[in-house]
CSV table of C-alpha atoms and ligand atoms in Angstrom, one decimal:
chain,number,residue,atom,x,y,z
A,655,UNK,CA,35.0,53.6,142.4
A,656,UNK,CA,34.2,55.2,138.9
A,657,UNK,CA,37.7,56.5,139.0
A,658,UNK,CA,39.4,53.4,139.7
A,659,UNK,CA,37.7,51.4,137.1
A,660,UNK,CA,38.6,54.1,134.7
A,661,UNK,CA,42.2,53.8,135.8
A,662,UNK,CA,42.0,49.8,135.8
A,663,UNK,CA,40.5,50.1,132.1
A,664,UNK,CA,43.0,52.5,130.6
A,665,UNK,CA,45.9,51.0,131.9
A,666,UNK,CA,47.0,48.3,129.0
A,667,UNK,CA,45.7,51.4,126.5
A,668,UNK,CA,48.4,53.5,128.3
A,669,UNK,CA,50.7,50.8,127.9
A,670,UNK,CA,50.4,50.3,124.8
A,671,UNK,CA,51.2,53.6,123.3
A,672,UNK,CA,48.4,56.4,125.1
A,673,UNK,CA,51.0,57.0,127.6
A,674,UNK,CA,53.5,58.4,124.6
A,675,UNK,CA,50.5,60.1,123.1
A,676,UNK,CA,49.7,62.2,126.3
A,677,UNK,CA,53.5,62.5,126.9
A,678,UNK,CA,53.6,64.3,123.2
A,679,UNK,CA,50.7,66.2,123.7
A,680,UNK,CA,50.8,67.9,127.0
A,681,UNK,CA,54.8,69.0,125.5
A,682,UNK,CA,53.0,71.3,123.3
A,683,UNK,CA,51.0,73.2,126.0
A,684,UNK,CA,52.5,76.5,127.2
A,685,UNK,CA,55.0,76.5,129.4
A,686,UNK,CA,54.2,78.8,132.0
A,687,UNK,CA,50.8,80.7,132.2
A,688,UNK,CA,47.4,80.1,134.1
A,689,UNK,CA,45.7,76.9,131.9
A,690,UNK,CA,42.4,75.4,131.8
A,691,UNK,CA,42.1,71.7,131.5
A,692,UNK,CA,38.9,70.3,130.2
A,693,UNK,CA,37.4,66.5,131.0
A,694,UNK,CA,40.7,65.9,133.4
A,695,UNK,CA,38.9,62.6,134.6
A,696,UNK,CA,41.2,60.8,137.0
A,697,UNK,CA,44.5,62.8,136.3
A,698,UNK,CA,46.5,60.9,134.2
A,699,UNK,CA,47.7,63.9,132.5
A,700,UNK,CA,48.7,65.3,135.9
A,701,UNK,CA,52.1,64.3,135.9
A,702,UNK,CA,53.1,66.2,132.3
A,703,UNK,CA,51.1,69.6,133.5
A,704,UNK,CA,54.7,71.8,132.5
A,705,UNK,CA,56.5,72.6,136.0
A,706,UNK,CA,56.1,76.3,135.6
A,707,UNK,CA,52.3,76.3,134.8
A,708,UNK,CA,49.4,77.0,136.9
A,709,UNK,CA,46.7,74.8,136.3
A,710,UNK,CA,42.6,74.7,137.0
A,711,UNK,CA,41.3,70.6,136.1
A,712,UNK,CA,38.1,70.6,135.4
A,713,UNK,CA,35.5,67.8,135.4
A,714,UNK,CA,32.0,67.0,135.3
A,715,UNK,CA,32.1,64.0,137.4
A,716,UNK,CA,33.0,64.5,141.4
A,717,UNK,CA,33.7,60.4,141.1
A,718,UNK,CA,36.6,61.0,138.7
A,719,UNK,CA,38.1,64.0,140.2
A,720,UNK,CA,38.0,62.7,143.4
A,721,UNK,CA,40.4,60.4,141.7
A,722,UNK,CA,42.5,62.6,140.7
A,723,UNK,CA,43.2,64.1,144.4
A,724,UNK,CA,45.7,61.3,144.6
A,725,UNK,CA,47.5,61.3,141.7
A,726,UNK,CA,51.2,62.7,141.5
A,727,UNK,CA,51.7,65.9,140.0
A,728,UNK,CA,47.9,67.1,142.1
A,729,UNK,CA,50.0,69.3,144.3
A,730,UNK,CA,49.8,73.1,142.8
A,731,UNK,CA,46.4,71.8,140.3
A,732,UNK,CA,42.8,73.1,141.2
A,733,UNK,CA,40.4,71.0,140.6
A,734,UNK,CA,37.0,72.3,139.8
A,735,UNK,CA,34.2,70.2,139.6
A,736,UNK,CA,32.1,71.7,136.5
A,737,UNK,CA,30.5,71.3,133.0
A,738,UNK,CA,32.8,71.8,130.3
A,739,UNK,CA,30.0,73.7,128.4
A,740,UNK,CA,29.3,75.9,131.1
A,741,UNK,CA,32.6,77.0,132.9
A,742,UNK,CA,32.5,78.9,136.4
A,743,UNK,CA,35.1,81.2,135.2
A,744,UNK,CA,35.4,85.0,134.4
A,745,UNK,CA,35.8,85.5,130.6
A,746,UNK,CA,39.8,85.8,129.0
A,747,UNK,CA,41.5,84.7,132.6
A,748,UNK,CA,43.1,81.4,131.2
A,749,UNK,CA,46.6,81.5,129.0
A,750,UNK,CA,45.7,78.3,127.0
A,751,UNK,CA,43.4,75.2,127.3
A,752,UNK,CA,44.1,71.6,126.9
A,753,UNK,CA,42.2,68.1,126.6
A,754,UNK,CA,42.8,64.4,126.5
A,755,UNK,CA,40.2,61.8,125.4
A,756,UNK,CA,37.2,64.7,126.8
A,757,UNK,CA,35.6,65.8,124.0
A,758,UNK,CA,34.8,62.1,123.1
A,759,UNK,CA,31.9,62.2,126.0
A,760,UNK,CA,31.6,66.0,126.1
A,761,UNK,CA,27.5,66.2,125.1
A,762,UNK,CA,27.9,69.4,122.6
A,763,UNK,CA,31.7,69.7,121.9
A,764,UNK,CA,30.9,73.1,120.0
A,765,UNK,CA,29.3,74.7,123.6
A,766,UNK,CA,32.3,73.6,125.4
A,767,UNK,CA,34.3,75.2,122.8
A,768,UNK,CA,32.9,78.6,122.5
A,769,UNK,CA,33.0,78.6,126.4
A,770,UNK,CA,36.6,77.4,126.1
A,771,UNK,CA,36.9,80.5,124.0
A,772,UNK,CA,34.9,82.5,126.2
A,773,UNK,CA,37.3,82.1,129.0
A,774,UNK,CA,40.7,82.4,127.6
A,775,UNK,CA,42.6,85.4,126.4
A,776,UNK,CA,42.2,86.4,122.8
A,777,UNK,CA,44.1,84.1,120.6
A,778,UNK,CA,44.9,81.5,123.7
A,779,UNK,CA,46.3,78.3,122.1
A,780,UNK,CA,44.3,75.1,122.8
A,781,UNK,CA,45.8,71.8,122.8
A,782,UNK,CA,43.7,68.5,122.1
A,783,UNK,CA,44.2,64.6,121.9
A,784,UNK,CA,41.6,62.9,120.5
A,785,UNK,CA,40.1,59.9,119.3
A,786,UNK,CA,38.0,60.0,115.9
A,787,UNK,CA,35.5,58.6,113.4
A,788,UNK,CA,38.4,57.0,111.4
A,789,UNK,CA,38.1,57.0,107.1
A,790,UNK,CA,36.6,54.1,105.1
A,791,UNK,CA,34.9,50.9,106.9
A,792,UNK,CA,36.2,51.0,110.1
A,793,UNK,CA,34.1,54.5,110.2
A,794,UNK,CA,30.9,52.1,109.9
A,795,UNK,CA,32.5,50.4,113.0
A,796,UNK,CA,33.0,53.3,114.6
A,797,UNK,CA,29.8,54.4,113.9
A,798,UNK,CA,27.7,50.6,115.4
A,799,UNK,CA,30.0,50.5,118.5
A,800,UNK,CA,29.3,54.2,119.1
A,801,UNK,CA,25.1,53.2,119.4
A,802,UNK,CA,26.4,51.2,122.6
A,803,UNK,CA,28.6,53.1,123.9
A,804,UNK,CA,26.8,56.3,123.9
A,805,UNK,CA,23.9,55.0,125.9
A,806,UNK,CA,25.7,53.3,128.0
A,807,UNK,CA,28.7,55.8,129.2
A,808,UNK,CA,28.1,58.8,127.1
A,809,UNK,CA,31.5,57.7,124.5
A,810,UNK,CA,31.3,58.7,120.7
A,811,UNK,CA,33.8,56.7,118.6
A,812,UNK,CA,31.9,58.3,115.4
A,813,UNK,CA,33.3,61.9,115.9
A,814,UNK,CA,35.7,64.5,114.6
A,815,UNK,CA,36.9,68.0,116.4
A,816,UNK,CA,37.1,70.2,112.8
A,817,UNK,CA,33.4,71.2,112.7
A,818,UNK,CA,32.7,72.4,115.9
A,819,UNK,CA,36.3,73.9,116.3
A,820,UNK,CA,35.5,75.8,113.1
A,821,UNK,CA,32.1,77.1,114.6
A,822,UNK,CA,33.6,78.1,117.5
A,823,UNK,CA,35.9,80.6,115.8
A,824,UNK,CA,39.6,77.8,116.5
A,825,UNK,CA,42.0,77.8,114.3
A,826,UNK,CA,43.6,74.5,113.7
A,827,UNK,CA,47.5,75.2,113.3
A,828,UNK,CA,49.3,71.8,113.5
A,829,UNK,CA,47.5,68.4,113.1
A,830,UNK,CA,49.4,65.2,114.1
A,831,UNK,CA,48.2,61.4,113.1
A,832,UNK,CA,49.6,60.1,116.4
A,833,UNK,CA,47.6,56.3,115.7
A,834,UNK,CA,46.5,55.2,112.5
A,835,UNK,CA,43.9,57.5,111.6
A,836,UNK,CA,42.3,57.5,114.6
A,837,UNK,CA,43.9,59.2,117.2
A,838,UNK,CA,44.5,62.5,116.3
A,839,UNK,CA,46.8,65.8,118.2
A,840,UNK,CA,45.7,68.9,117.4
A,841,UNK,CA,47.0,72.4,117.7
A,842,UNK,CA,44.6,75.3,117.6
A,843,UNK,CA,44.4,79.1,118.3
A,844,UNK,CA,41.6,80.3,119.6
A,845,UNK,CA,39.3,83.2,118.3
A,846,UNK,CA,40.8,86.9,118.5
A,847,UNK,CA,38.6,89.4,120.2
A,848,UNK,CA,35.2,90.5,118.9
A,849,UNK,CA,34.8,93.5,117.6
A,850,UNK,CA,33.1,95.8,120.4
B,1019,SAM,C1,37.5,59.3,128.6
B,1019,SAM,S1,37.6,60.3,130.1
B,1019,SAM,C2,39.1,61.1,129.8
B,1019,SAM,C3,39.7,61.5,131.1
B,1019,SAM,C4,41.1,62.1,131.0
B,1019,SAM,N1,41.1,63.4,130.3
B,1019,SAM,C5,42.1,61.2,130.4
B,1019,SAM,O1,42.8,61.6,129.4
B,1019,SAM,O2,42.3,60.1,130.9
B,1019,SAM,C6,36.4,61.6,129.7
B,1019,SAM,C7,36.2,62.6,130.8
B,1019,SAM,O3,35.4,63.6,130.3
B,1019,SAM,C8,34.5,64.0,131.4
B,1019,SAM,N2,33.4,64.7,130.8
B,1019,SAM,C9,32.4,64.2,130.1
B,1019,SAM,N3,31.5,65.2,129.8
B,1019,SAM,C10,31.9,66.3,130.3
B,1019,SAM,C11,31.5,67.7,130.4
B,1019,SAM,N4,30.3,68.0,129.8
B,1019,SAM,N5,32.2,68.6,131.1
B,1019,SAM,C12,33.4,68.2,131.6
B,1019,SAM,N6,33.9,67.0,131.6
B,1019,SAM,C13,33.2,66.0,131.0
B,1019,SAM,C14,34.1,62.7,132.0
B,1019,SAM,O4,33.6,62.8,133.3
B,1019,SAM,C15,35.5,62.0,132.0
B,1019,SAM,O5,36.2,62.2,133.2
C-alpha cells in the first residue's frame, strides 16, 4: 500500500522531468561491476540499472521493496531489506554505489555515507540525485515545509549532500544543476584505503 501511494504520488513529478533526471543519472553509474543501491524505495530506477551490472537494492522499508518485486528491470536485482546507515555487507565488496531521492529521508546521511564507504572498494565511485535546500528565499521555504514533512514522513527539503560527503572522506568530481537549483547530480569518489 505504502509503495503504491509512493508510485501514485511520484508519477506527475516523473512526468514532468524526474524521469529524465533519473534517466541522466543512473547513465553515469558503472557499467559492469557488483553495485549497491541505497534508499531503492519502489524501483523506479530499476529499469536504468546498466544491462551488464550486478546489483543489491537496498531499503529500510519492507512496504516499499515489496514494491519493487514487481517492477521491470527486478529480474537479476537483490533486494535487501536494511538501514542504509548500517549495511549487512562485508567491507570493500561493492564496485560503486548509487542513490535517487534517499538521502532526503535517510536520518544521518553522514553514517550512511561512511558505511557506503565502508563497503565499497577503495576509491568506488558513488552516484547521487538529490533534492536540496535551494539559495535565497525559497531556502526559508524549504526550510517551514521541511518542519511538516519531517514529522510526518521523515522528508528534509532543508538539506545539502557536501558536508556529510566531505566528512565521510567523498570526493565530489562532477556536480550537475539538473532543476533550478534544487535538484542537484552529483559525482563522487569515495575514500582511498586507510592507512593500516
Ligand atoms: C523518496 S523515497 C526514494 C525512493 C527511490 N530511490 C526513488 O528514487 O524513487 C526515499 C526512500 O528512502 C528510504 N529510506 C529512508 N531512510 C532510509 C534508511 N535509513 N536506510 C535505507 N533506506 C531509507 C525510504 O524507505 C524510501 O523508500
Amino acid at each position: 500500500m505504502k509503495g503504491a501511494l509512493y508510485d501514485a504520488g511520484a508519477s506527475p513529478l516523473e512526468r514532468f522531468g524526474l524521469l529524465r533526471m533519473r534517466r541522466r543519472a543512473w547513465a553515469a553509474v558503472p557499467a559492469s561491476g557488483l553495485g549497491l543501491e541505497i534508499g531503492a524505495g519502489t524501483g523506479t530506477a530499476f529499469p536504468f540499472h546498466p544491462p551488464g551490472a550486478r546489483v543489491v537494492a537496498t531499503d529500510v522499508s519492507p512496504g516499499m521493496l515489496a514494491h519493487a518485486r514487481g517492477k521491470p528491470g527486478v529480474a537479476g536485482t537483490l533486494l535487501v531489506v536494511c538501514d542504509a546507515e548500517r549495511l549487512p555487507f562485508r567491507g570493500g565488496i561493492f564496485d560503486w554505489a548509487a542513490e535517487t531521492l534517499a538521502f532526503c529521508q535517510v536520518p544521518d546521511p553522514e553514517a550512511a555515507l561512511r558505511e557506503i564507504a565502508r563497503v565499497s572498494r577503495p576509491r568506488a565511485p558513488l552516484v547521487m540525485l538529490e533534492h536540496v535546500r535551494p539559495a535565497g528565499w525559497l531556502g526559508g521555504v524549504a526550510d517551514l515545509v521541511s518542519r511538516v514533512t519531517v514529522p510526518l514522513w521523515g522528508e528534509h527539503f532543508d538539506r545539502s549532500p557536501d558536508v556529510p560527503l566531505a566528512r565521510a572522506g567523498f570526493e565530489v568530481e562532477r556536480r550537475a544543476w539538473l532543476w533550478r537549483d534544487v535538484f542537484l547530480l552529483l559525482e563522487c569518489l569515495g575514500p582511498g584505503r586507510k592507512p593500516t
